[in-house]
C-alpha positions as a LaTeX table, in Angstrom:
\begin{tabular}{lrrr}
\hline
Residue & $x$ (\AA) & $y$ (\AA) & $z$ (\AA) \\
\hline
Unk1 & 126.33 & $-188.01$ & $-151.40$ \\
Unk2 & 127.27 & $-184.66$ & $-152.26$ \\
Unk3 & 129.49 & $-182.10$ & $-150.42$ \\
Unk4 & 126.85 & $-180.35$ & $-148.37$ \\
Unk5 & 125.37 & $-183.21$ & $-146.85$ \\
Unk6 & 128.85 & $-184.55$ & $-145.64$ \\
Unk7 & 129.63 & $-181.55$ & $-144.32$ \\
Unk8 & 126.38 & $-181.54$ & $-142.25$ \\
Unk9 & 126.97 & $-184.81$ & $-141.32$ \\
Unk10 & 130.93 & $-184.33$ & $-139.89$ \\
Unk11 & 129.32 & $-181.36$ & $-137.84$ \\
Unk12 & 126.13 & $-182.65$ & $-136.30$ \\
Unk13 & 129.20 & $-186.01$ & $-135.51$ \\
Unk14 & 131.27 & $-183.38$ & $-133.61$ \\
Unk15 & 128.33 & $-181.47$ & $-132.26$ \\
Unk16 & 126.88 & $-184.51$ & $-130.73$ \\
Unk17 & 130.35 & $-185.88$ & $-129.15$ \\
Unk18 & 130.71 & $-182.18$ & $-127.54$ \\
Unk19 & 126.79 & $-182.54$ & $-126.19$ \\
Unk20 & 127.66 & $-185.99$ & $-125.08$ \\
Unk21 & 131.23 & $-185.21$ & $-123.36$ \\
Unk22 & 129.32 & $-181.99$ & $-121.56$ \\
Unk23 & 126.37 & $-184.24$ & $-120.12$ \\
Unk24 & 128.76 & $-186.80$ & $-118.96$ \\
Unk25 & 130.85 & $-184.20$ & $-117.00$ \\
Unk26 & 127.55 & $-182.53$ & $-115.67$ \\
Unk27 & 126.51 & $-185.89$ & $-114.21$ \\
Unk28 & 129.54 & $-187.62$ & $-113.10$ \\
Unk29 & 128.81 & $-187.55$ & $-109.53$ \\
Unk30 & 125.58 & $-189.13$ & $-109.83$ \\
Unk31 & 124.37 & $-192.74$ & $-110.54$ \\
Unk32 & 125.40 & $-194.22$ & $-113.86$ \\
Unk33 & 121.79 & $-195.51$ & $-115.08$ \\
Unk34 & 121.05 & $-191.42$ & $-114.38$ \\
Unk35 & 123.96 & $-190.36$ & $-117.35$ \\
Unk36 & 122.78 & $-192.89$ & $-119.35$ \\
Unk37 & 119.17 & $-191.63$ & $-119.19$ \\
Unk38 & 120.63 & $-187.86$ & $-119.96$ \\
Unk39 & 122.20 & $-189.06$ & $-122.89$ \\
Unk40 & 119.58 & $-191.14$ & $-124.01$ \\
Unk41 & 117.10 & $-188.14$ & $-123.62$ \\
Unk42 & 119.43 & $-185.70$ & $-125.42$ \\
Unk43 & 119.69 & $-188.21$ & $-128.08$ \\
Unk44 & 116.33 & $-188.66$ & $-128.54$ \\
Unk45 & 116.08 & $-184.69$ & $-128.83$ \\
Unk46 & 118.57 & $-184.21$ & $-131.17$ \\
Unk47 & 117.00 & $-187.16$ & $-133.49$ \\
Unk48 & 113.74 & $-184.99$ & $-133.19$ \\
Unk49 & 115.19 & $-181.89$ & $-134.08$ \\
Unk50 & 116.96 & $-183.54$ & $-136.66$ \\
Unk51 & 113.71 & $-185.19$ & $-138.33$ \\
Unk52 & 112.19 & $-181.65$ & $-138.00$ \\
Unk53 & 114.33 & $-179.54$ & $-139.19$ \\
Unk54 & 114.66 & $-181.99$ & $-142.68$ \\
Unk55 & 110.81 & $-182.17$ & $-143.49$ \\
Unk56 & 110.83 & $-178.37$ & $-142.90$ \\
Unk57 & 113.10 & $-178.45$ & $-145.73$ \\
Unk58 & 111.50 & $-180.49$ & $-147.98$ \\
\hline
\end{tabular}
């Protein structure tokens, strides 16, 4: 693995715990089963982008 990719991979770590941390604070009031589907959704975009933005690259 070289340097770049290590680098992108500590930052889209962080970048995901911030996203994560945010969406739990912007539902805590609500039902549990309705964070988990926010963070599951979020996930689910960020593995999109992710997929995207890597065969855009190639």
């Amino acid at each position: 693995m070289n340097r770049k990719t290590a680098l992108w991979c500590i930052t889209v770590f962080f970048g995901a715990s911030v996203t994560f941390q945010a969406l739990r604070g912007l539902t805590e009031g609500s039902a549990r089963g309705v964070g988990l589907a926010v963070q599951a959704a979020a996930l689910v975009l960020m593995i999109v982008a992710i997929v995207l933005i890597v065969r855009k690259r190639s």
